[in-house]
Coordinates of N, CA and C in Angstrom, one line a residue:
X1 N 114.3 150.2 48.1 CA 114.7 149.3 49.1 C 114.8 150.1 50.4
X2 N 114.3 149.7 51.7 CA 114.0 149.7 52.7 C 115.4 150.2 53.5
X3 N 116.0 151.4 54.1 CA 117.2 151.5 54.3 C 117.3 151.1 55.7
X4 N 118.7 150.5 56.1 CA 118.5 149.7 57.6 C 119.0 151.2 58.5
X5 N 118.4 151.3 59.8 CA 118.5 152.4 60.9 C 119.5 152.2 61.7
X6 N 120.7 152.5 61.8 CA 121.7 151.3 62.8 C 121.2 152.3 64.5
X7 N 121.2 151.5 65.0 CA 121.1 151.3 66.3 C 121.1 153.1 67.3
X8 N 120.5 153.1 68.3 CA 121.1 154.4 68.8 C 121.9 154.2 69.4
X9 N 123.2 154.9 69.7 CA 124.7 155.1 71.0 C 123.4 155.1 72.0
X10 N 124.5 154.6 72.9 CA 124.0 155.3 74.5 C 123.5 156.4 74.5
X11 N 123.2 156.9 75.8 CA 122.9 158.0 76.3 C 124.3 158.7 76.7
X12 N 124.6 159.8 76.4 CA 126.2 160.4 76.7 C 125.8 161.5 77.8
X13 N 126.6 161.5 78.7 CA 126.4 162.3 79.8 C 127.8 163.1 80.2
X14 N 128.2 164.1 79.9 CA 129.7 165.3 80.2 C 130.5 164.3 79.3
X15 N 130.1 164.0 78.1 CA 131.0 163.5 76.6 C 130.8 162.2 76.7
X16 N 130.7 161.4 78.3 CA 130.9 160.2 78.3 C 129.6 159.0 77.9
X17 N 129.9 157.8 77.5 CA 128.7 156.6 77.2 C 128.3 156.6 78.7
X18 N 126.6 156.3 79.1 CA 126.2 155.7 80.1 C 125.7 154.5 79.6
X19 N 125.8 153.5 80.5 CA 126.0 152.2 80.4 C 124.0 151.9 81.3
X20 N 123.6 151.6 80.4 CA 122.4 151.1 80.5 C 122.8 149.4 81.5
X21 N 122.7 149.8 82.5 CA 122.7 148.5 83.5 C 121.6 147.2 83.4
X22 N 120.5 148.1 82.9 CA 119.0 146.8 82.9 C 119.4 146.0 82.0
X23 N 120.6 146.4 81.1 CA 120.7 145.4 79.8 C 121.5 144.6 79.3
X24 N 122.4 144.4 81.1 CA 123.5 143.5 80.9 C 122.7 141.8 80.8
X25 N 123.7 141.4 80.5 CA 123.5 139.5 80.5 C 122.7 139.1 81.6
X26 N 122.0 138.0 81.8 CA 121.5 138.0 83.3 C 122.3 136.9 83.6
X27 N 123.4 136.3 83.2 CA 124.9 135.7 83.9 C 125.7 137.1 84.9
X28 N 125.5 138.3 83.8 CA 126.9 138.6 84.5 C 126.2 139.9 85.3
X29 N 125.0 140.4 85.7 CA 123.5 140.7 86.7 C 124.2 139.9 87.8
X30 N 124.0 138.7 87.7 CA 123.9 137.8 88.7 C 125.5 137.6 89.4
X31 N 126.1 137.8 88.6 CA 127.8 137.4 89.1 C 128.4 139.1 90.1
X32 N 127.4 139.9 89.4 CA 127.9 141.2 90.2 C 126.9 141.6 91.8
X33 N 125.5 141.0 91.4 CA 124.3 141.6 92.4 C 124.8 140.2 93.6
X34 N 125.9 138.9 93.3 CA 125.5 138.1 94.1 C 127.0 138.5 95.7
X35 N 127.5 139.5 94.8 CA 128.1 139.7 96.0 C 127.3 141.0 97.4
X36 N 126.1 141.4 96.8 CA 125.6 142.3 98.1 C 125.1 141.2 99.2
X37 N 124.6 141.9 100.1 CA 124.5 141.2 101.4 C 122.5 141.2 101.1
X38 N 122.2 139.9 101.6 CA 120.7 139.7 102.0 C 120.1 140.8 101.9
X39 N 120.7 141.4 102.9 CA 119.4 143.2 103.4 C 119.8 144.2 101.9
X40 N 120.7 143.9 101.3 CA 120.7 145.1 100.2 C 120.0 144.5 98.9
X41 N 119.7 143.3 98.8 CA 119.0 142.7 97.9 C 117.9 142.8 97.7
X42 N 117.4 142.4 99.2 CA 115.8 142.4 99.3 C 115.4 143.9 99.8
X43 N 116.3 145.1 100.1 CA 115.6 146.5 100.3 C 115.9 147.2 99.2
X44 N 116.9 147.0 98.4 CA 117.4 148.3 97.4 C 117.7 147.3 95.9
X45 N 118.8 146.1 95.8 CA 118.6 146.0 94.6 C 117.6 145.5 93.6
X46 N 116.8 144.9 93.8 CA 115.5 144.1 93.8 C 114.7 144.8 93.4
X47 N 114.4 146.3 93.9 CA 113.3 147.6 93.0 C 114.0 148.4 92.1
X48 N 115.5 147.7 91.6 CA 116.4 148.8 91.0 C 115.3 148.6 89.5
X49 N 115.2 147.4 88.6 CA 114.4 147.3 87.5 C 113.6 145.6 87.4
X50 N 113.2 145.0 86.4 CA 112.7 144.4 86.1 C 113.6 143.4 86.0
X51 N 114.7 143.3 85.4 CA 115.4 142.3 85.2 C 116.4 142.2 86.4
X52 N 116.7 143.6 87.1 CA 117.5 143.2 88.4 C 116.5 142.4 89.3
X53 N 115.1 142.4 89.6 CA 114.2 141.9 90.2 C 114.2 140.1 90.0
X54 N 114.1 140.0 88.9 CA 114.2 138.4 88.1 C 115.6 137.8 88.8
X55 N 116.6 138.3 88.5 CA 117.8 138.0 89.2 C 118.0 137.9 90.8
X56 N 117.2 138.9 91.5 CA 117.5 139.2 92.4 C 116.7 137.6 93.4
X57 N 115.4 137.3 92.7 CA 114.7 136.3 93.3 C 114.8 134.9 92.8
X58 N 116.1 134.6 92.1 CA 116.4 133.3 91.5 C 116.7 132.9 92.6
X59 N 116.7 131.4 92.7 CA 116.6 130.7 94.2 C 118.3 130.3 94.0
X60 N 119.5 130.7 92.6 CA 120.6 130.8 92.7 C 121.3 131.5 93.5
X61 N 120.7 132.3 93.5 CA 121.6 134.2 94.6 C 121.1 133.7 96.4
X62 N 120.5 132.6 96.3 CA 119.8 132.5 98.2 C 120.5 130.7 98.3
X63 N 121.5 130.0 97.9 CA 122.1 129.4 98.0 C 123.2 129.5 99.8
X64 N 123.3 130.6 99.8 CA 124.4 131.2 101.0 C 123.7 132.3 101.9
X65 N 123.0 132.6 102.7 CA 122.5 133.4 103.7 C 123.0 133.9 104.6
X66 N 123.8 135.1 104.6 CA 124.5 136.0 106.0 C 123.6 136.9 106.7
X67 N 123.5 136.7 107.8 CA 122.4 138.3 108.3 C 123.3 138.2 109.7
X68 N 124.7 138.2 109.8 CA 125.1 138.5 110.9 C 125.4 139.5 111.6
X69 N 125.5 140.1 112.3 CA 126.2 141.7 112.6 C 125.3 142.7 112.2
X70 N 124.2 142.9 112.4 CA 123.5 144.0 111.9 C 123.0 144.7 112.9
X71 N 123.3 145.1 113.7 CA 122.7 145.9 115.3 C 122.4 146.9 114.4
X72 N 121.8 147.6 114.8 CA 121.3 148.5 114.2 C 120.5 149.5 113.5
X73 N 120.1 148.0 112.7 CA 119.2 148.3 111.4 C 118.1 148.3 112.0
X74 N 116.9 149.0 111.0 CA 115.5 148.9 111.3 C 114.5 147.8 111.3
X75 N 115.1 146.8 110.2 CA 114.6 145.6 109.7 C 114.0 144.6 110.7
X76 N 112.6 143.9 110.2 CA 112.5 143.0 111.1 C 113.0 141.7 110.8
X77 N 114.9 141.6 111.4 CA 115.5 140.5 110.9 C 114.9 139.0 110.6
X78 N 114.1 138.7 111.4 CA 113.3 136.9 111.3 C 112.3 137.1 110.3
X79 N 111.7 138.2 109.8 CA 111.3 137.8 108.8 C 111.4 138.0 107.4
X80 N 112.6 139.0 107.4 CA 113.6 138.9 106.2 C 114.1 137.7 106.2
X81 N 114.7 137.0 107.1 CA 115.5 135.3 106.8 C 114.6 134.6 106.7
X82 N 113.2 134.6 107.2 CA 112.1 133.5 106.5 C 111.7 133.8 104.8
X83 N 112.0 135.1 104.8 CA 111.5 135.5 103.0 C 112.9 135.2 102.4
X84 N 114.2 135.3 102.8 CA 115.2 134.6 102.1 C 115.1 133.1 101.9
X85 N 115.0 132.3 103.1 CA 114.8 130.9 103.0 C 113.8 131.0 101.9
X86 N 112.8 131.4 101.6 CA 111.6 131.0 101.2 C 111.8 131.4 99.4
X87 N 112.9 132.1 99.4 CA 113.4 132.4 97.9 C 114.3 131.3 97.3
X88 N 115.4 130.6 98.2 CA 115.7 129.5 98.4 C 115.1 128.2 97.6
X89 N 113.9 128.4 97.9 CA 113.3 127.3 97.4 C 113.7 125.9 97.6
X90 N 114.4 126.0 98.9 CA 114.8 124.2 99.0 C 116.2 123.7 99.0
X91 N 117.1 125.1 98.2 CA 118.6 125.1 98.6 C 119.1 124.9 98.6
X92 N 118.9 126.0 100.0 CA 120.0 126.9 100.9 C 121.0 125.5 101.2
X93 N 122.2 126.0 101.5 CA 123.7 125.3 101.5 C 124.3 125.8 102.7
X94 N 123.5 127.1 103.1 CA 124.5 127.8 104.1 C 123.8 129.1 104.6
X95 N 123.6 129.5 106.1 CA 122.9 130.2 106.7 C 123.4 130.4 108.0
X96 N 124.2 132.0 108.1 CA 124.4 132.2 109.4 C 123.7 133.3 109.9
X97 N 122.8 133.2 111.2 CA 122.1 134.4 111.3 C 122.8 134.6 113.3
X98 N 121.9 135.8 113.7 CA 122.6 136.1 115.2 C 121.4 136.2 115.9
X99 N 121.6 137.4 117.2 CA 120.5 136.8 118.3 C 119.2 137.0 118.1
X100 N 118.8 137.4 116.8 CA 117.3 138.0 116.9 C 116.7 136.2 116.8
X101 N 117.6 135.2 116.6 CA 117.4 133.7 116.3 C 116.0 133.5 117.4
X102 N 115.1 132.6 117.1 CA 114.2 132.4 118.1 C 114.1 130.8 117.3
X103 N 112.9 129.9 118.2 CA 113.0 128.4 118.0 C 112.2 128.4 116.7
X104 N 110.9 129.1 117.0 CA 110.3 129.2 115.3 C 110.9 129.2 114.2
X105 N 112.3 130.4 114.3 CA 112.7 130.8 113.2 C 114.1 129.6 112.8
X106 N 114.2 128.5 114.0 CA 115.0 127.8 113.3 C 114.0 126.7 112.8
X107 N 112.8 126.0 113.4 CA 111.7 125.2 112.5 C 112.0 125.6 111.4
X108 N 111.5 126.4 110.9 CA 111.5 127.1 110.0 C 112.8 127.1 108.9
X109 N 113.8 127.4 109.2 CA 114.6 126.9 108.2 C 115.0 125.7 108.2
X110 N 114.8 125.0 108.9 CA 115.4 122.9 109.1 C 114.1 122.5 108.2
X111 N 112.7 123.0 108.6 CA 111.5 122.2 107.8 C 111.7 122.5 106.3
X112 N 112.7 123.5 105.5 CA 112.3 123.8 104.2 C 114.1 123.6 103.6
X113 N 114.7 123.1 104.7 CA 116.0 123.4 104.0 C 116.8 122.0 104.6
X114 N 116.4 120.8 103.9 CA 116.8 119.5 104.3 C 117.9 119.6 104.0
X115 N 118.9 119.6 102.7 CA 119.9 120.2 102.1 C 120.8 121.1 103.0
X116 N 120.9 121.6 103.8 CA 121.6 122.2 104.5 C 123.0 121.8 105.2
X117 N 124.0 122.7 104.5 CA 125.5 122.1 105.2 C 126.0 122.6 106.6
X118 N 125.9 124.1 106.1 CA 126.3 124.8 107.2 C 125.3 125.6 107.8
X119 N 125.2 125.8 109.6 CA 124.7 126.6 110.3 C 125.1 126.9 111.4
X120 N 125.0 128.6 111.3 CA 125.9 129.0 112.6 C 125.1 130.2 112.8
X121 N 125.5 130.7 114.3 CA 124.0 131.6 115.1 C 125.0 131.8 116.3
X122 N 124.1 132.7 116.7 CA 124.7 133.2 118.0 C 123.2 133.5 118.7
X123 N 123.2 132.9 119.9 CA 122.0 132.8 120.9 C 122.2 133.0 122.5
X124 N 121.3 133.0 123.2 CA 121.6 133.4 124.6 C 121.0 132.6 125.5
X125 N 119.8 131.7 125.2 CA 119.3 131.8 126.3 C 119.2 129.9 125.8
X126 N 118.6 129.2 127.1 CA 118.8 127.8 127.1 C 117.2 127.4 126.2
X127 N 116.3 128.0 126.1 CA 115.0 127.5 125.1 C 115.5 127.7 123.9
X128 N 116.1 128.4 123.1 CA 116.6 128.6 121.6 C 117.5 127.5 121.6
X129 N 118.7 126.7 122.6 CA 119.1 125.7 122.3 C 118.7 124.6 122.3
X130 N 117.5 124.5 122.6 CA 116.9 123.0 122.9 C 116.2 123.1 121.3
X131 N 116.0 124.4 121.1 CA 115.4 125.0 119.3 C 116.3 124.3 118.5
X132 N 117.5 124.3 118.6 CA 118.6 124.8 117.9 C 118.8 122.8 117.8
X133 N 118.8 122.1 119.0 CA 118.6 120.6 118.7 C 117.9 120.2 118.0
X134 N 116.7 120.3 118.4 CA 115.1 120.1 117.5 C 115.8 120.4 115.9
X135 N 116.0 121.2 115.5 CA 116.1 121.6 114.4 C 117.4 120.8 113.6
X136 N 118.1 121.1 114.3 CA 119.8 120.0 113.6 C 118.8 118.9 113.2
X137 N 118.6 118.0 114.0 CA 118.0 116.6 114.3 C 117.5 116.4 112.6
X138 N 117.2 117.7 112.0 CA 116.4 117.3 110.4 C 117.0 118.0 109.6
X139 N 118.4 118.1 110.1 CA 119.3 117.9 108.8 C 120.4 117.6 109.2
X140 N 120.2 115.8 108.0 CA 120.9 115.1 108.1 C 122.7 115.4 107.4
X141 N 122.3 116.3 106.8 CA 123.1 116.6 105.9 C 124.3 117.5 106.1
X142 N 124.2 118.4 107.5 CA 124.8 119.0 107.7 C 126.1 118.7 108.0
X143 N 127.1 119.5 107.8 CA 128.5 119.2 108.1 C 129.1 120.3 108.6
X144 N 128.5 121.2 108.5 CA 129.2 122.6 110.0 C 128.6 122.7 110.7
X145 N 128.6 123.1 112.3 CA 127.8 123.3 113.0 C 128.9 124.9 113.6
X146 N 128.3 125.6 113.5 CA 129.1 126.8 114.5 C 127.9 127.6 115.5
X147 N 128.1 127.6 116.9 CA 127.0 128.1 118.1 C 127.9 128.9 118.8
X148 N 126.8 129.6 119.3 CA 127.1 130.4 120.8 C 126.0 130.1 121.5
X149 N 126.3 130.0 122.8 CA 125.4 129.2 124.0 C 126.2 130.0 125.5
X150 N 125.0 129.8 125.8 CA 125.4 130.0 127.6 C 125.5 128.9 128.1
X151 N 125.0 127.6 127.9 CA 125.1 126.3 128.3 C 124.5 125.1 126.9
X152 N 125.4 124.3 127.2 CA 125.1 123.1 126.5 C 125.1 122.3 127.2
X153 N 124.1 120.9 126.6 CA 124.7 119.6 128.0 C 125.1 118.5 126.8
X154 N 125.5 117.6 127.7 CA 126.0 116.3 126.8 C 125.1 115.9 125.7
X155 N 124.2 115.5 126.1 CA 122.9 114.8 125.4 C 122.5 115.3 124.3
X156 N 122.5 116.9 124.3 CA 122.0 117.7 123.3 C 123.1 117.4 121.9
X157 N 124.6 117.5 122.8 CA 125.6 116.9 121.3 C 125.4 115.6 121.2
X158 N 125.6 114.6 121.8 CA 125.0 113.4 121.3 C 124.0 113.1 120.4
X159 N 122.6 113.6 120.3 CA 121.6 114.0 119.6 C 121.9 114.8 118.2
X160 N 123.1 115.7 118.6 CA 123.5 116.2 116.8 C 124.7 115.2 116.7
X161 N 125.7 114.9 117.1 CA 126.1 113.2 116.9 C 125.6 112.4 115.5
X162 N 124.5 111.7 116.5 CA 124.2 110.9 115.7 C 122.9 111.3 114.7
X163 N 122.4 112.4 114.5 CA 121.4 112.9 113.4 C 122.6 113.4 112.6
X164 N 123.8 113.7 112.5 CA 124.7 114.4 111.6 C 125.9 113.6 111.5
X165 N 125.9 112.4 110.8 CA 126.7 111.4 110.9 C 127.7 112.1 109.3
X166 N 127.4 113.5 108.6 CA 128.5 113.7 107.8 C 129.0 115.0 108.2
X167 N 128.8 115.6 110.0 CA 129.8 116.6 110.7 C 130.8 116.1 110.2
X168 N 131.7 117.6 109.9 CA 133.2 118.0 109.5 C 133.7 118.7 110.8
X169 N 133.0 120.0 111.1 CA 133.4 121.0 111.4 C 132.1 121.5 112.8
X170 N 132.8 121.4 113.9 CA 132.1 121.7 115.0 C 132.7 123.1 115.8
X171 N 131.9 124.0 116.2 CA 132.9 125.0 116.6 C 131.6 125.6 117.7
X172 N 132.0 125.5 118.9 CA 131.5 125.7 120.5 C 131.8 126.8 121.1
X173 N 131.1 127.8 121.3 CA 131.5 128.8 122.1 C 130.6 129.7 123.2
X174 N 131.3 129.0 124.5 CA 130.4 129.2 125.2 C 130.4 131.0 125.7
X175 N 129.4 131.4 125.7 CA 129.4 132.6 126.4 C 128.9 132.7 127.9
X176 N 128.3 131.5 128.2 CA 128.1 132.0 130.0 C 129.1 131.2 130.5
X177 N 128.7 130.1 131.9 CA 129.6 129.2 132.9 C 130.5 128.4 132.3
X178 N 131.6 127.9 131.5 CA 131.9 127.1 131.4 C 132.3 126.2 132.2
X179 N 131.3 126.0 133.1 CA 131.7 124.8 134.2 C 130.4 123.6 133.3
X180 N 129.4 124.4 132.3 CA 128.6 123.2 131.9 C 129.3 122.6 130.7
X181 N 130.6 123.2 130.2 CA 131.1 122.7 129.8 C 132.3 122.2 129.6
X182 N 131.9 121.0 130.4 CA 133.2 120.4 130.2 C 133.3 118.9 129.8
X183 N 133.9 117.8 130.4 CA 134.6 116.8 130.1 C 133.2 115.5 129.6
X184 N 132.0 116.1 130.0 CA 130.9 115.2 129.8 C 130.9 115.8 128.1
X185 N 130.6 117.1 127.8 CA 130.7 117.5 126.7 C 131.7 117.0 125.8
X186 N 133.0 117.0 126.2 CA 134.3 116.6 125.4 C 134.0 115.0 125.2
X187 N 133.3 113.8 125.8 CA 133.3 112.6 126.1 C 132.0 112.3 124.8
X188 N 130.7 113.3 125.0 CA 129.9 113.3 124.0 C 130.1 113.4 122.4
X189 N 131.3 114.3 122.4 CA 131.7 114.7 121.4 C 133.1 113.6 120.8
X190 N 133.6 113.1 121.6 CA 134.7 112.1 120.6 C 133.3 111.1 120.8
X191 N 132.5 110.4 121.3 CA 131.8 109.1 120.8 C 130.7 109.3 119.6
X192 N 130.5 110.1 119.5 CA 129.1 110.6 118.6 C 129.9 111.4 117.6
X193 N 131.0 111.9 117.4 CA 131.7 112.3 116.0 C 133.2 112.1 115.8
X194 N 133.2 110.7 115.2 CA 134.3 110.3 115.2 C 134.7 110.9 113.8
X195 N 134.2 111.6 112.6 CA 134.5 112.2 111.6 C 134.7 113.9 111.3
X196 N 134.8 114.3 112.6 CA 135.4 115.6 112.4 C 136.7 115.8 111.8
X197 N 136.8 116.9 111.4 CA 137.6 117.4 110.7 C 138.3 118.7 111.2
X198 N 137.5 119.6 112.0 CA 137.6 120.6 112.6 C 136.8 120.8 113.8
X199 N 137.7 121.0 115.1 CA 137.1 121.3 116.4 C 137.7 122.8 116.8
X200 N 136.6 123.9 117.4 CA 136.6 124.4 118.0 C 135.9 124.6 119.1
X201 N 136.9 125.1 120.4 CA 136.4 125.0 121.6 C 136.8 126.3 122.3
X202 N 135.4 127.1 123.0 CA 136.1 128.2 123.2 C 135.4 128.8 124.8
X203 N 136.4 128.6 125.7 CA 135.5 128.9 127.4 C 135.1 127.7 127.6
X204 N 135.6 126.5 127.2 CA 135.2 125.3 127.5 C 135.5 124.5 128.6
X205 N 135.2 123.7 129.6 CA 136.1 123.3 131.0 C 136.3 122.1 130.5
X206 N 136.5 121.3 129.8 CA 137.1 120.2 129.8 C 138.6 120.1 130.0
X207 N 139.1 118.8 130.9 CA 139.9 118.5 131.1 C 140.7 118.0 130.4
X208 N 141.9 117.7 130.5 CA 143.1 116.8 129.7 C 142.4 115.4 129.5
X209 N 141.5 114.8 130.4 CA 141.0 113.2 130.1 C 139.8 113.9 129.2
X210 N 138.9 114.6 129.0 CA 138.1 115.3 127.8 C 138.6 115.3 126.1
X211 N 139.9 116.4 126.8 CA 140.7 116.2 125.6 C 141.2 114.9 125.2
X212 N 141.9 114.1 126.2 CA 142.4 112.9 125.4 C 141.4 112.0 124.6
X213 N 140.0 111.7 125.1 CA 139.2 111.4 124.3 C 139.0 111.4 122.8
X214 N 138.9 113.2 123.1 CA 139.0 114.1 121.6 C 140.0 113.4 120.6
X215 N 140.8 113.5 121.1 CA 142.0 113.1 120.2 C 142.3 111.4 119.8
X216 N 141.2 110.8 120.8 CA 141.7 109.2 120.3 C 140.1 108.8 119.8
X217 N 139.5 109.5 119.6 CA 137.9 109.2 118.9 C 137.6 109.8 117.9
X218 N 138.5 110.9 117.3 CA 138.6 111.7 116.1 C 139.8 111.6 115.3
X219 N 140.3 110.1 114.7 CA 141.3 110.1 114.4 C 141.2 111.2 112.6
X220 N 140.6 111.6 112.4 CA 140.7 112.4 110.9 C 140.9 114.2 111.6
X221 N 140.2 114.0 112.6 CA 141.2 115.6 113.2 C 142.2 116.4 112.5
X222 N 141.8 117.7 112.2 CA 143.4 118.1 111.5 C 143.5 119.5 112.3
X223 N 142.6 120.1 112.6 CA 142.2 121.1 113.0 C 141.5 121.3 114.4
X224 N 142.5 121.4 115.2 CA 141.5 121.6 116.9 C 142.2 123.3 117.2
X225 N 141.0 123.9 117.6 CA 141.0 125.3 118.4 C 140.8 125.1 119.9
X226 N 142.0 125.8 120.7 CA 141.1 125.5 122.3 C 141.6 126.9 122.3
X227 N 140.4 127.8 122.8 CA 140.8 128.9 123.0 C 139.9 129.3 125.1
X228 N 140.5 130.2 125.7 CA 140.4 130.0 127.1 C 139.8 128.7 127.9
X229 N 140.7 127.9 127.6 CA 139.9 126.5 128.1 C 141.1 126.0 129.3
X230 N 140.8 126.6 130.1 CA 142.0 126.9 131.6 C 141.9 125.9 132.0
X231 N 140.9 124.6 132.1 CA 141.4 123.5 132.6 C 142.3 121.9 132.1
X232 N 142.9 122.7 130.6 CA 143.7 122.0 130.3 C 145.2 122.5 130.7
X233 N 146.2 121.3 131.0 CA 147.5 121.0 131.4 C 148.2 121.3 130.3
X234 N 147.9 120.0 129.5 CA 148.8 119.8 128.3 C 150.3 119.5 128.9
X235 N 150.3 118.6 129.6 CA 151.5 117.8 130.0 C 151.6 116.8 129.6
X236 N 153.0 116.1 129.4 CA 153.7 115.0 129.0 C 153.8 114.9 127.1
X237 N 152.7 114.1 126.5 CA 153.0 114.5 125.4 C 152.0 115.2 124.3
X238 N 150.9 115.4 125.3 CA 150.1 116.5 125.1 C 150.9 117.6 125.1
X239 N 151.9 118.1 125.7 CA 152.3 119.4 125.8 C 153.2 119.7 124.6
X240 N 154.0 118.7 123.8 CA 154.9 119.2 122.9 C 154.1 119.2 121.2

């Protein structure tokens, strides 16, 4: 009779087991590789082996997209976030990228990512925000909006308003004049989203009649941010 061979140990290295990584579960692959960031996925973990590769390109790990904060790197960021989107496969839930943002590269993720909750960017210039409209407008679905802008006008929030009729959470930060931001903006924003949940406003010029709006057109409001917005009073019973 045939004698059975039991199995080889590990590989032992200075007395100790080394732990053959290619041959974990591809649940618990995935529950450890899903905490690296975009750029360590798609540069380093992804050629670690065969089965980290399988994992690495399941359209479950590209559900959430961060590429914020990366000065520095060599990478050509827009087209690593179109090969993330495009791993996605249809999705993505959530995508925050920064200024390398251009109008293309928001086409580009609004045309393949209907499904989309959250989106937040940081931008500079007034053509990327008219991008940045265009692009909300086709998805309906969203419920975060977080920007940086040098100028917004009314019309443009009105326009994500009423294309994003299940906004929660809006968060405005202007980085150039906020003299374009003010009480026309605050006026757009209580008639076109009466179902927020969360307002942030930051360098904003709206006035106390802006704000009062806010607050009588948003009755589910739980959460308002006004951060350097010097043309509010907050008198009478605003103030307490």
């Amino acid at each position: 009779m045939a004698s059975l061979t039991p199995p080889s140990p590990p590989a032992m290295k200075n007395g100790e087991f080394r732990r053959n990584w290619a041959e974990l579960p591809p649940e618990m692959t995935l529950s450890i590789l899903i905490r690296l960031s975009p750029i360590e996925l798609l540069q380093n973990a992804q050629r670690v082996c065969r089965s980290w590769r399988r994992v690495c390109v399941d359209p479950s790990m590209w559900r959430k997209i961060d590429l914020r904060n990366l000065d520095g790197l060599v990478y050509d960021l827009e087209t690593m976030c179109r090969h993330a989107v495009d791993l996605s496969q249809g999705g993505l839930l959530e995508i925050n990228i920064d200024h390398y943002t251009t109008t293309s590269l928001l086409t580009y993720i609004a045309e393949r990512s209907s499904d989309l909750r959250s989106l937040g960017f940081v931008e500079c210039g007034p053509v990327v925000s008219r991008g940045v409209i265009e692009a909300v407008m086709k998805l309906p679905m969203l419920e975060e909006l977080d920007i940086s802008y040098d100028s917004i006008r009314e019309q443009d929030l009105i326009l994500v308003g009423q294309s994003c009729p299940s906004l929660r959470t809006l968060k405005l930060n202007c980085a150039g004049n906020s003299e374009y931001c003010c009480d026309k903006v605050a006026l757009a924003i209580a008639e076109t989203m009466p179902c927020l949940r969360h307002l942030r406003l930051f360098r904003n010029g709206l006035s106390d009649t802006g704000l009062n709006a806010i607050l009588e057109c948003c009755p589910h409001l739980k959460v308002l941010e006004l951060h350097k917005c010097s043309n509010i009073t907050l008198v009478g019973n605003m103030g307490n």
